[in-house]
Every structure is written in C-alpha cells, then in structure tokens.
XYZ file of C-alpha atoms in Angstrom:
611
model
C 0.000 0.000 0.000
C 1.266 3.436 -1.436
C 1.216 6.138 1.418
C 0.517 9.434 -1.051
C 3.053 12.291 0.055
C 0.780 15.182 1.614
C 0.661 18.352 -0.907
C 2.523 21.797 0.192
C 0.727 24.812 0.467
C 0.950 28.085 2.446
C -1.322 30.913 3.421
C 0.019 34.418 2.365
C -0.979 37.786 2.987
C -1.270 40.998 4.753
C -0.510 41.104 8.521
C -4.668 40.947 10.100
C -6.082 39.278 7.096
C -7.405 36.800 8.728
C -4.614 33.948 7.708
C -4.294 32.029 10.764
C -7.686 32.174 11.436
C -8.965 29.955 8.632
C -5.234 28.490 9.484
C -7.068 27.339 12.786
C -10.573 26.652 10.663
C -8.537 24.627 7.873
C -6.576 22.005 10.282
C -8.888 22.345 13.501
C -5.875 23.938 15.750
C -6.516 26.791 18.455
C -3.373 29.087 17.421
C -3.609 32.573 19.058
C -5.749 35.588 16.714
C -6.262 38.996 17.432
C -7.531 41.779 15.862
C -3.880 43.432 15.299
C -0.831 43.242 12.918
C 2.041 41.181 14.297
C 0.138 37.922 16.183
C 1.791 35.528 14.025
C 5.988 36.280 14.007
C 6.545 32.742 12.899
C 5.444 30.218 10.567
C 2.707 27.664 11.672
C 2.009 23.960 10.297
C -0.779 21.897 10.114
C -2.380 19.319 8.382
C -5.758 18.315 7.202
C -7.430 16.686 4.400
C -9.433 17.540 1.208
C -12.754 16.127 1.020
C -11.374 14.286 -2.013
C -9.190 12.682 1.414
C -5.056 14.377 -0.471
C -2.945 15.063 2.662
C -2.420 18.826 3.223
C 0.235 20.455 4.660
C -0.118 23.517 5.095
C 1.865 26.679 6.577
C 0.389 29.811 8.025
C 3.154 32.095 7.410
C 3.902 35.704 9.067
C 1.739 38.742 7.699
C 3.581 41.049 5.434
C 3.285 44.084 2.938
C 5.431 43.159 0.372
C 7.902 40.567 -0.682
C 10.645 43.550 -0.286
C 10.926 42.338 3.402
C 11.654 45.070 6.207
C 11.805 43.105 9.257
C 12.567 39.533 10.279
C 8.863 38.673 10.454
C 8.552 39.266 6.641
C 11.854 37.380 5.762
C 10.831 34.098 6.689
C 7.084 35.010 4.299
C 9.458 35.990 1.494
C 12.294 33.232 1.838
C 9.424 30.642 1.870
C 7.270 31.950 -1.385
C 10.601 32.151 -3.614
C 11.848 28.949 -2.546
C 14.834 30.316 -0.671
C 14.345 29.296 3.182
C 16.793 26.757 4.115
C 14.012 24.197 5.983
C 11.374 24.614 3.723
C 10.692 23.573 0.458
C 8.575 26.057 -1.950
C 4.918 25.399 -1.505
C 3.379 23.791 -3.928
C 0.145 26.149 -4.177
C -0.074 29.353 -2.712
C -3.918 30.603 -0.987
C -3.552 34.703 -1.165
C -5.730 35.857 2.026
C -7.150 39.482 1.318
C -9.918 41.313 3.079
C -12.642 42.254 1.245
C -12.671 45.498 2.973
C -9.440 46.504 2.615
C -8.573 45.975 -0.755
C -6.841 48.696 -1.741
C -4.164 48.105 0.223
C -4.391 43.901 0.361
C -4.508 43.985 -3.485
C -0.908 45.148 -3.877
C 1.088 41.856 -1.940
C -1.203 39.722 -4.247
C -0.430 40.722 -7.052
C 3.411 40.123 -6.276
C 2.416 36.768 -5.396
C 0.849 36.023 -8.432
C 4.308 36.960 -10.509
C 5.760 34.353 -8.746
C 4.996 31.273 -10.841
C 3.244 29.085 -8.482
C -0.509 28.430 -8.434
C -2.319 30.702 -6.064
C -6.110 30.636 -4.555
C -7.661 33.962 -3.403
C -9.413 33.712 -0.090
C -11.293 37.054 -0.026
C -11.876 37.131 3.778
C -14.433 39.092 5.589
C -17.036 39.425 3.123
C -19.175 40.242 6.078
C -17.465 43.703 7.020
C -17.342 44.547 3.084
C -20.803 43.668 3.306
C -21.521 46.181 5.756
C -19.255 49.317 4.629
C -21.773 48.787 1.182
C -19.299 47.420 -1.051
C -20.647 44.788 -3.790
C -17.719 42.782 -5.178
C -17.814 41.135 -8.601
C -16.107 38.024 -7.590
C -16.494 36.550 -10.868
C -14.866 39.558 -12.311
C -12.198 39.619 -10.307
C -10.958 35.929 -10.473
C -10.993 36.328 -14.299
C -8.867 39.580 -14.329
C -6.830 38.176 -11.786
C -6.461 34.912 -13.437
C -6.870 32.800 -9.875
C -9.919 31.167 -8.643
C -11.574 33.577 -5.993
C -13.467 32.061 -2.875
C -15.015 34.671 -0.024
C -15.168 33.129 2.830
C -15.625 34.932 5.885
C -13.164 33.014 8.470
C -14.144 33.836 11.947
C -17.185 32.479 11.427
C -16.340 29.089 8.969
C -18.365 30.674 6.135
C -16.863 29.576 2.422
C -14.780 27.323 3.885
C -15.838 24.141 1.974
C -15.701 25.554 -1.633
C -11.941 26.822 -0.777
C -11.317 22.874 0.420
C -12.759 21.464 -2.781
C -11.178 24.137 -4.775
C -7.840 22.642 -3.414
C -8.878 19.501 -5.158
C -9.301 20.660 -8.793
C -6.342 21.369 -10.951
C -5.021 25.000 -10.422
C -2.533 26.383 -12.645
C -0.016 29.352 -12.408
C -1.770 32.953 -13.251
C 0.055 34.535 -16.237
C 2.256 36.810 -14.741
C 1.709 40.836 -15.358
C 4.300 42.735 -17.778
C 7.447 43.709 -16.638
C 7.654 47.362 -14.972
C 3.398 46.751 -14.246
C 3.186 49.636 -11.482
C 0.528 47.401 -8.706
C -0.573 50.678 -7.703
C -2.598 51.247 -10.924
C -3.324 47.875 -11.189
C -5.139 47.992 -7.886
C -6.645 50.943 -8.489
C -7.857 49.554 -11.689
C -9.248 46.605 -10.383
C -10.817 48.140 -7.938
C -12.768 50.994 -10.026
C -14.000 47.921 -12.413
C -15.425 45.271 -10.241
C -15.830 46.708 -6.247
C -19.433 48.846 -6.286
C -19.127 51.801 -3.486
C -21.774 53.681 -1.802
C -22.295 56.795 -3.333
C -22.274 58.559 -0.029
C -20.080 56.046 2.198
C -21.490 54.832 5.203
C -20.132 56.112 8.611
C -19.035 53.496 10.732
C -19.272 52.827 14.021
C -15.383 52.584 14.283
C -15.336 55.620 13.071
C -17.336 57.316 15.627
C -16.109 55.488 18.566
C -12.268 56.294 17.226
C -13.205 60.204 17.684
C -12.903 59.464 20.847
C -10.608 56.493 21.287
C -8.292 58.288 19.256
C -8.893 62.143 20.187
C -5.724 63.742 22.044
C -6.743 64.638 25.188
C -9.611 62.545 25.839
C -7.979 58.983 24.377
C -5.275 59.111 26.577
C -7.525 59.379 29.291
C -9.390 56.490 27.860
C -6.648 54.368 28.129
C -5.388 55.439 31.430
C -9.004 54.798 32.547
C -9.307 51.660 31.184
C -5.767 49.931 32.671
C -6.555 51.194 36.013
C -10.168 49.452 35.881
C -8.130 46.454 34.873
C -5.834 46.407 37.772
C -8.815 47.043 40.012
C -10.636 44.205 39.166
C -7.837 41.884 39.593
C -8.173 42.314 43.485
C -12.291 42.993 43.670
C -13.138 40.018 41.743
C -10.666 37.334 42.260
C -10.594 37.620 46.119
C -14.271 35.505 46.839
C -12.691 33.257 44.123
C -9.730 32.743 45.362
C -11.335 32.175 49.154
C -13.545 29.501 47.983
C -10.651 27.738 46.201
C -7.924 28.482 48.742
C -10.339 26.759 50.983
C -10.845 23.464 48.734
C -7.145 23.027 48.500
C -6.877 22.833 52.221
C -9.613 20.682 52.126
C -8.201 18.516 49.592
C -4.911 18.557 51.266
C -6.254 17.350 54.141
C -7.962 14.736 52.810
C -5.148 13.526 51.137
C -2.698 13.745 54.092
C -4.855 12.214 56.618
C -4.309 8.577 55.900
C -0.662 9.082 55.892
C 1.467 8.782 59.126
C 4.299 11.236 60.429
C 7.614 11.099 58.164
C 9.619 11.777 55.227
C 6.829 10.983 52.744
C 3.989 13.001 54.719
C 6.473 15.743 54.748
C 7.104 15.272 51.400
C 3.556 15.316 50.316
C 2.442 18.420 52.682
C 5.580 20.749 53.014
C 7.278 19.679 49.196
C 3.886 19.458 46.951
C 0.907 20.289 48.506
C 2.458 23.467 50.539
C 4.345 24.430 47.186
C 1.980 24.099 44.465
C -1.540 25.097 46.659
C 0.220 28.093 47.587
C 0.608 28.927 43.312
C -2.476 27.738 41.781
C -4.682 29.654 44.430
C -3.462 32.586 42.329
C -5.136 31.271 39.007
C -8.489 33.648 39.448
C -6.120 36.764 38.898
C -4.370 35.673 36.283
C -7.203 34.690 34.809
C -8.942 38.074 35.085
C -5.921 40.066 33.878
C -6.302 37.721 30.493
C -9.654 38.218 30.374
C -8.904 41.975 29.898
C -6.173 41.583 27.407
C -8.029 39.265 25.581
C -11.040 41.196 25.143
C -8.396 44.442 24.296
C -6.968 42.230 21.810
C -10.067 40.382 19.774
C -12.096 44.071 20.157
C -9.188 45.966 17.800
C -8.350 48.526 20.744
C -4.711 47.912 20.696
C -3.137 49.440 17.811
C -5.183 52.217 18.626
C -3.311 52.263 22.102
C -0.346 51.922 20.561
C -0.765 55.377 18.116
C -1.847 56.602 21.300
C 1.872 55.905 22.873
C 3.577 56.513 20.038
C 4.740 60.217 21.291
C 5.630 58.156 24.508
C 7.842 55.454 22.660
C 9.209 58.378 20.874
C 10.451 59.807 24.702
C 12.434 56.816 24.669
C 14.197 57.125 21.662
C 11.424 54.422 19.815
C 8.440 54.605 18.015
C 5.272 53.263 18.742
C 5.819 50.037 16.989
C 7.575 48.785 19.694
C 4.117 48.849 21.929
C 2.477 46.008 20.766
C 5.611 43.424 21.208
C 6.019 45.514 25.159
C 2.380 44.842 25.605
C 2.384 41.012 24.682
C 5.281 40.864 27.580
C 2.471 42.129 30.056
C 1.415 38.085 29.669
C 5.194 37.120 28.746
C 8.363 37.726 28.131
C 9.425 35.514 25.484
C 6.623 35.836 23.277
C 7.120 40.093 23.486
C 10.828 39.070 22.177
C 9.527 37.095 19.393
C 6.749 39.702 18.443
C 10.033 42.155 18.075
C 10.597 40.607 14.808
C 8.298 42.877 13.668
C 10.335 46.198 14.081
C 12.674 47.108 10.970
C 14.987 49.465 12.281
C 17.669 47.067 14.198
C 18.351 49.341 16.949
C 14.384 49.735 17.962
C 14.506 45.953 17.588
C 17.341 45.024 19.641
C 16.487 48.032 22.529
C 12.400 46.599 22.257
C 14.348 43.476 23.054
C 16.222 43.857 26.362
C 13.407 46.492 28.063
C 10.806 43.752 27.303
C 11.983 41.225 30.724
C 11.234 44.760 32.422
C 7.358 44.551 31.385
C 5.454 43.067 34.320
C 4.847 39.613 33.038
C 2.036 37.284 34.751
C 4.274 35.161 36.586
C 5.146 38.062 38.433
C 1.613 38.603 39.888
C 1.297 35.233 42.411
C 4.692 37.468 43.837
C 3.187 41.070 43.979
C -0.289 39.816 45.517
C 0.839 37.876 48.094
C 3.206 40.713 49.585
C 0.212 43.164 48.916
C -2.197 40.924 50.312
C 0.138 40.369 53.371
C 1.229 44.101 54.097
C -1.226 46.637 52.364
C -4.666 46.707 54.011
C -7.501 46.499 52.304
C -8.384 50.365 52.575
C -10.905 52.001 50.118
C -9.464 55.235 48.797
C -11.869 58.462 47.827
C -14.725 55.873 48.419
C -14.137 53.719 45.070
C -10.584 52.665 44.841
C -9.132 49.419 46.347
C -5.845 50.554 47.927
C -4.282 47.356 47.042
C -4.911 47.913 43.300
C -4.043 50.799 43.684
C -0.552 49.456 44.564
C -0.587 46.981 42.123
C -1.427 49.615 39.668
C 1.713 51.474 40.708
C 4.035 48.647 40.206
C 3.030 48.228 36.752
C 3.835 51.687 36.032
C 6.728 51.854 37.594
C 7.914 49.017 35.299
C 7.179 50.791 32.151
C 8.191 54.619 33.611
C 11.775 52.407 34.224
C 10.930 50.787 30.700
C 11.029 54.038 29.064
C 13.912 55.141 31.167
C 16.032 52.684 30.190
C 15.600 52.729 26.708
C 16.288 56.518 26.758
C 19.524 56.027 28.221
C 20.346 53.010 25.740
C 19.155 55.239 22.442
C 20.743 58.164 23.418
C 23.679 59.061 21.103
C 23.282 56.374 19.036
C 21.795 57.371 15.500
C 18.543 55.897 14.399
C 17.360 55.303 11.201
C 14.077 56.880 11.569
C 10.772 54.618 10.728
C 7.943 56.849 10.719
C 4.622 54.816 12.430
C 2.485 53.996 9.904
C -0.647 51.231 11.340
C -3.217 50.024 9.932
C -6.253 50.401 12.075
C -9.002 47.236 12.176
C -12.312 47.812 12.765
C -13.700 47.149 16.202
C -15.362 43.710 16.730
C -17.112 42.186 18.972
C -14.624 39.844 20.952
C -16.556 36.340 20.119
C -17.513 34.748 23.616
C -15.908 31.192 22.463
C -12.552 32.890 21.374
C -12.670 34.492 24.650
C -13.497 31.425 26.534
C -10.863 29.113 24.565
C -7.685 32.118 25.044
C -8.752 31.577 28.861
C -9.001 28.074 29.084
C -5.228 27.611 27.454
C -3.961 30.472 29.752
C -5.397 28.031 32.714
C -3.930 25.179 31.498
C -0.890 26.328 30.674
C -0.386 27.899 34.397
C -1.759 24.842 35.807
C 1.203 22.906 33.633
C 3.803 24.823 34.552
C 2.790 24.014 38.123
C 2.378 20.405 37.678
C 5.787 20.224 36.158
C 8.414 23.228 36.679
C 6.705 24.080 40.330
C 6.287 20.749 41.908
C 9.515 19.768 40.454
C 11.391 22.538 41.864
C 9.549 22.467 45.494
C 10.366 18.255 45.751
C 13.645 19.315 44.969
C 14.381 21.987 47.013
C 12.733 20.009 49.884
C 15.338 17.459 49.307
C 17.863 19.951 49.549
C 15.788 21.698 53.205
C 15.661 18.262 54.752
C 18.804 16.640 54.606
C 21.344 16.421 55.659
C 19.292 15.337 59.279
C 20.889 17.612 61.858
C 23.047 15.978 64.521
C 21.988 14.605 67.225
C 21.162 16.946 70.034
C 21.593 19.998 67.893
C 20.114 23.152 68.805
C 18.080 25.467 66.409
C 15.474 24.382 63.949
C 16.312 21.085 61.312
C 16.469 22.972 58.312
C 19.503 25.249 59.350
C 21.560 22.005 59.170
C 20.052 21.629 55.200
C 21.977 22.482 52.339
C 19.453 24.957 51.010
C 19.527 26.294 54.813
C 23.417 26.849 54.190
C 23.063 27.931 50.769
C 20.662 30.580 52.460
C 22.690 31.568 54.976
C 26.025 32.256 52.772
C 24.093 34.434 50.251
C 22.346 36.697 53.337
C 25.612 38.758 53.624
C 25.006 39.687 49.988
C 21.166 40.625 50.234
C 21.473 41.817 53.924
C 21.387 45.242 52.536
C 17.961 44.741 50.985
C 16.551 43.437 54.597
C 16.253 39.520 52.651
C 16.468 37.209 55.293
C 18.020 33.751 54.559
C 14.862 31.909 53.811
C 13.788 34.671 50.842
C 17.821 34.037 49.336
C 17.081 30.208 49.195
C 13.494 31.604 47.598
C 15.155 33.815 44.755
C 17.265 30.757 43.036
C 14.340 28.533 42.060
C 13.060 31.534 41.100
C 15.060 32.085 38.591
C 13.221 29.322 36.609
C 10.078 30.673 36.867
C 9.236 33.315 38.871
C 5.958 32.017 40.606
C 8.322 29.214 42.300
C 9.345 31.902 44.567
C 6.319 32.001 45.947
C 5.855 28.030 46.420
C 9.415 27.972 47.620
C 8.766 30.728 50.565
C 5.601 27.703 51.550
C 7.832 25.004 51.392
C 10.769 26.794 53.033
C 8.743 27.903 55.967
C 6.730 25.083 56.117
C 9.595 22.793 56.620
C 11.349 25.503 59.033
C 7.973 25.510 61.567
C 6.353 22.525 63.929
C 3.054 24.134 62.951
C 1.757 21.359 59.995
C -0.369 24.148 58.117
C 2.566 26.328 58.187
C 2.408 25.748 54.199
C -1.438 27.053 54.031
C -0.824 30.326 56.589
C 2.144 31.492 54.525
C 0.551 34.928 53.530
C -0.092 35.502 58.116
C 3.589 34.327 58.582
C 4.880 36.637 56.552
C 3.273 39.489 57.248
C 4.249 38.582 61.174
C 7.792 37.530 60.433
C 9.043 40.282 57.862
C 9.004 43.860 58.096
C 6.936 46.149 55.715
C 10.645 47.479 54.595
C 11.338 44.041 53.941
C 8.045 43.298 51.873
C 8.547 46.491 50.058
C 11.902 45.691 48.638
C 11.361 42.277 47.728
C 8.636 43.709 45.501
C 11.006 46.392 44.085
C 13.498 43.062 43.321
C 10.641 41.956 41.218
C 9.567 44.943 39.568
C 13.323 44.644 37.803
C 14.293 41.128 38.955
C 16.713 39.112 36.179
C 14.866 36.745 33.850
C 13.725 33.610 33.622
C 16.792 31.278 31.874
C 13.734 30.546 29.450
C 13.409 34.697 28.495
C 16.988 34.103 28.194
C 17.280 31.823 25.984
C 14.563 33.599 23.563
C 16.867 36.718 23.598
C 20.092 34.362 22.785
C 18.051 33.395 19.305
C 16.607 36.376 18.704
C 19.408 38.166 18.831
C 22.268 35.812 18.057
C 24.570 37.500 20.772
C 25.692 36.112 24.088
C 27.354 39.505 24.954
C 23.619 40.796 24.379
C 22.260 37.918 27.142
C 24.983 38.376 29.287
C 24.675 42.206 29.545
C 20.894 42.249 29.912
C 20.905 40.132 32.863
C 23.590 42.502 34.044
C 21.916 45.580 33.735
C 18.619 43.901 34.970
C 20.496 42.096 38.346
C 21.747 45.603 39.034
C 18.514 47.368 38.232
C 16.921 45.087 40.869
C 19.416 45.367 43.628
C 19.683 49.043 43.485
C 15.774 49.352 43.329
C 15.508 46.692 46.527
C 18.177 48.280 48.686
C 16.435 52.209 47.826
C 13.316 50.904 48.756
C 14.676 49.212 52.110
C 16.558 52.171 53.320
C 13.279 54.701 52.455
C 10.900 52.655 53.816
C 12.486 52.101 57.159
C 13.722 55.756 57.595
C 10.188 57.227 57.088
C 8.173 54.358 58.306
C-alpha cells in the first residue's frame, strides 16, 4: 500500500487578514488571533485533508506588505514563497488571504504573489465587514482579471470554507504573470474601479465614531489610562471571593489527602514539598485569569493598535516609536513571546532596545509574587470611596515598570543614531470579541499555568525540599532542622550579599528557584517555611507568617526586586536566538540584576527611615 506524500501549500498575505484564522478553521488547531498586525511572528504547520481525502500540509506564514521584506517577520514570508528558506521547500500552491474590505491596500502583496509562478487561490476574507461598509464585489470579475480562482469566505465564522477545500482539489494552474515594470498601484486601483461597487455617499461606521474618541488627544489618553486602572482594580475585587472559595478546597483537599498518611519523610514530602508548594501557586489562578480576560477582550475588540498610536509620542520619549508597543504589551502576559513579536520592528536598533526592556514589562508570573506581599502588608483600605488601595498598589508597580521601561531605553538610544521609521498602522475595525474565542484564550492560559505548576513548580519544590531536609541535623543539635540543610546553608552564605535589601536567609534560598520561573518563589517561601515551623499548616498560613515575620521594609523591597528582577533562563534563551549575541544575554541580565538590587536596597533604606 502506497502512502501518497501530503501536498505543500501556504497561506500568504497581509498582517490581520485573517490567515491564521482559517489556518485554525482549515486544520482544527486553536493558534492565538487577534484583531492586530504582528500575532503571528513565525510560521505555523498543520495538516488536514481535502474532502477528495489528499494530505495537506499547510503553513500559516507571518503577515507582510510586500515581498521587499523590512523586518525579520517578513523574511521568513518571502524566503518561503521564492523557494529560498533553508528548511522549507517552496509550496506547492499558494492561498492569497485578502480582506474584502481593505482591498486597496491587500490587493498590492497579491499581485506580487501572483508573478511568482506558483498556483495561487484567493481567499477574499471578511465578506461580512465589506458587506456592511456597502461594497458589492464582482467576484467573478475579479478571479478572471486576476487569473486565480476567488473564494469569499468569511473566516471567523467558517463561512466559504468548503468551496476553498474542494477548490484545493481541482487542478489549479499558475496565473500569467503581469508585464514587466506593471506599477501594482494602478493595477489595484484599476481593479478596484471595475469590479468593487461603493456607496455613493459612504457609510459612517461605528469605528469611526467610537475612534473620535478612542483616538482624540486629550480625551484617548484618558481612555486608556481609565481603562488599565479598571483592569488592575478588578484583579483584586473580583478574584478575592474566588480565590477564598478555592484556597479553601485546597486545604480541604490537602487534608484529605494527608490524613491517611502517618508522620515522616513521605507526609512531609507530600504536605511541606507538593501540597504546601503548588496550593500556595495555583490559588493565584483567578487573577491571572482576570488580567487575560482583559487583554483578551483588548486584543479580539481591535483597541490595541489604537493604544499603541496613542503611545507613540511616549515610545518616541524613549528614543522608539510606537511600533515597539504592541511586542512591550504582549510581555504584560510574557516575556518571550514580546521578544519574538520584536521581529516585527525594521529598524535594528528599535529591535534590539524593544528586546532587552521587554523582561522589564510586568509579566504574569510576576503577579502570584506582587499579591501575596500586597495581600500580606497593604490593608484592604478604600481610597476616595471607590478605589481598592491594594490595586491601587498593584497599579503602581506596573507603572513603575514601564516609567523604568522608558527610562532605560532613553539612556540606551541616546547618542546612538537611528534610522528613523515613521509609524504607519493600519487600524481594524472594532469587533465584537466572540464569547468562544474568549473562553478558549482563557481556558489555554489556565492550562498552561496549571502545567507549569504540575511540572516546573512541583519539580522545583520536591527538589528543594530534598535539599531543606537533609542532611538530618546531629543529634542533640540546637536550632530548627532545616539550618543544618543544604538549602539552609546555601541561604545563609548568600544573606551577607542581600542583607542590605533586609532579605532574610529563607527569601535568598526563595530567589534561586526563582530564577526558573518566577511564581516558584512564591511556592518555595511555603515550602521553606513550612519545613522551618512545627506548625503542619505552616504551608497554608504562609501569607499571616509573613506578614508577622518580615518587616513592611522588607516586603517592600522584595517587591522592588521583582519589579526589575533578572529573567527567567527561558526569556533568556529567547533573547540568545533572537538576537544571536551572548554579549547581548549576558549584559541584559547585568543591567537587569543591578537594576533590581539598586531598586531593593532604595526601597529598604526609604521605607524604614520614614516608616
């Protein structure tokens, strides 16, 4: 029995065409969308079948303008289509994406596609929007002039999608190539005047209205100010009856699980390595989970771009334009893929600065950290009778990241020439964020937070339990066990070192597994104190023992060490391939481990001389 070899094809087309959307609708796969240029940085695969049942490969490659590539995003599109990428072979059939409502400007990269030589489809996406601005295509028209079949689909919602699979089963051949020294600009504009029907009078749209505000100078800003501090707020008012209710069924559970079990090394395994460890991280799910909601929604409803023309006179403070927002934003949820989404930035130096200020955006790992010192040392005040004083606080953090953000790329721009990329973005239209999108960004958020403490948390707290109980202490030793441990010795030799920044021995052993991921901080502080304390829920009343054992100057710096703390190795590794430099790694962590220390030992020192 012959296995048939499955057939090549790629999807092509402007960035926000709605590729990887019918990418996901095509081979049934959940990759990330939005409603903004630059989602996809790097090419996708999947595979599906024709209902004639030939194999399909197919790639979903990076958006881009042109085949004249600017940015590393747009190489890997152009390397691909002309057969030059070193891993991939040419694809066998090219399907153009191009929104029907943008067409003048879509139009354009087809048409270079189409001198390339290889067959090509036309997916003319969001026929629904055209639909709605009053523009009547001639698809029939079209395809002829354009010499390539023409399917509109209308991808969010799986409309046209079975025509463009049966189309991939009939025999396509190249479309004759243009004449040499065609200008596409009158070619689009030709094409368009013949077969696209406008409105006499065009219809106003409601992205239109709601962008004279969104967009107006004085009162957009304030829109956007408004809504991030809402955001922040609602991390604290809504997660805390959440997080109650499932702070209490841990315990529970734990309980439950522990009770059969008698006194030893694997009950204190169980309670102070795993269950004192990871309950003490997942309890923080409900705010991560809100904060995603938000930047979900932000992201599906079109508002970011608009955001980032709003900060483009910012960026520009810092020596950058506001292209770099939308890969400093993405690091708000994490690091590494903010690096990746740098790709998209064409003037090197913007790239590579976008690159080593993104570890300072307050990524989500970093939240278990800040709320737990919050929750232990700020009260839970109401300020001017609507403001939560504790996201209030949390709200500060986050801008002092990005006021240091800025601050730092100022001082790495200045003096150093830039070849200047004016901001030029192409605005979406506002949509409704689809509830099942919504739902399906959250539930992979969830699961991927829940993995990482199944796997890098637990790992690390059985491991660094290991290293708190043994070796035993000696017989008749004084002092508690876990002095006598090797992590209680690490601890102690590195104190000297963070003494300055009030860190006591038990957060030093805390900040190396933290260095993995910064959430294990958190579980190690549980299993650290729960292993240091006779009390057996020591691992469930970590946020009380801290706030009794620490001072606030203490709490206060260790946040400031997070606001600017070094990496994770995995952000590090990112920046290593994205940049190709390990003088570029090096000095980033460098500049970051000093940012942090300076930041923790200020902090200290002001805190305890006015407090």
């Amino acid at each position: 029995m012959s296995i048939s070899q499955p057939r090549h094809i790629a999807l092509a087309g402007n960035p926000n065409c709605g590729k990887t959307s019918l990418f996901n609708q095509l081979t049934g796969s959940r990759q990330k969308v939005g409603n903004y240029a630059g989602v996809t940085v790097e090419r996708k695969v999947g595979f599906f079948n024709t209902p004639r049942n030939t194999p399909i490969r197919v790639l979903d490659l990076p958006g881009a303008y042109s085949l004249s590539s600017t940015s590393p995003d747009e190489d890997i599109t152009r390397d691909i289509c002309l057969g030059r990428h070193p891993a991939e072979q040419q694809p066998d059939l090219l399907i153009g994406v191009i929104a029907a409502s943008n067409l003048r400007l879509h139009l354009r990269f087809l048409l270079e596609l189409k001198q390339i030589g290889r067959p090509v489809i036309v997916a003319l996406n969001m026929m629904d929007e055209a639909e709605k601005a009053g523009l009547t295509i001639d698809v029939e028209g079209l395809s002829a002039a354009l010499d390539m079949p023409v399917i509109p689909i209308v991808s969010l919602h799986k409309q046209g999608i079975a025509p463009l699979l049966a189309q991939l089963d009939a025999e396509i051949t190249p479309p004759s190539p243009l004449p040499e020294n065609t200008n596409f600009h009158v070619e689009v504009r030709r094409l368009i005047e013949e077969f696209v029907k406008q409105p006499a009078t065009p219809r106003e749209r409601l992205t239109d209205q709601l962008d004279r505000w969104t967009l107006h100078p004085v009162f957009g800003p304030l829109i956007l100010l408004g809504i991030l501090f809402i955001m922040f707020q609602t991390v604290f008012a809504w997660a805390q009856p959440i997080m109650d209710a499932l702070g209490n069924g841990l315990n529970a559970l734990g309980a439950w699980l522990l009770a059969p079990l008698p006194d030893g090394m694997l009950h204190s395994l169980l309670a102070d390595g795993v269950v004192a460890g990871a309950g003490t991280v997942v309890v923080f799910l409900p705010q991560i989970l809100i904060l995603f909601l938000w930047i979900i929604t932000l992201e599906e409803s079109g508002y970011l771009p608009r955001a980032a023309f709003l900060l483009d006179r910012v960026m520009a403070m810092a020596g950058l334009s506001g292209r770099s927002f939308i890969p400093l934003l993405s690091s708000f949820a994490c690091a590494i893929p903010g690096i990746m989404a740098a790709r998209t930035i064409q003037n090197p130096r913007d790239r590579l600065v976008t690159i080593l200020i993104a570890p300072l955006m307050t990524c989500s790992a970093r939240l278990p950290v800040y709320t737990l010192l919050i929750g232990a040392f700020v009260p839970r005040h109401t300020v001017l009778g609507f403001m939560n004083l504790q996201g209030l606080v949390l709200f500060g953090l986050y801008a002092a990241a990005i006021i240091s953000g800025i601050i730092a790329a100022r001082i790495m721009t200045h003096g150093v020439a830039s070849q200047e990329h004016p901001l030029l973005l192409e605005l979406p239209p506002y949509r409704r964020p689809l509830l099942r999108s919504v739902a399906l960004g959250l539930w992979q958020r969830a699961v991927m937070f829940l993995s990482r403490v199944g796997t890098i948390i637990v790992s690390l707290n059985v491991l660094l339990w290991g290293l708190s109980s043994f070796p035993l202490p000696p017989a008749h030793a004084a002092g508690a066990a876990i002095d006598y441990s090797i992590a209680g010795r690490i601890g102690h030799l590195m104190q000297p070192i963070f003494a300055p920044l009030g860190f006591n021995w038990q957060i030093c052993v805390a900040l190396i597994p933290g260095l993995a991921a910064r959430e294990v901080a958190i579980s190690s502080l549980a299993t650290v104190y729960a292993i240091g304390t006779t009390d057996d829920d020591a691992g469930d009343k970590l946020l009380p023992i801290l706030s009794s054992q620490w001072s606030m100057a203490t709490a206060f710096a260790l946040l400031a060490w997070y606001v600017y703390a070094p990496q994770c190795i995995s952000t590090l590794a990112v920046m290593r391939r994205e940049t190709r430099s390990l003088k570029v790694v090096l000095g980033a962590a460098a500049y970051l481990f000093g940012l942090a220390y300076l930041a923790a030992f200020l902090t200290h020192y002001i805190t305890l001389k006015t407090l």
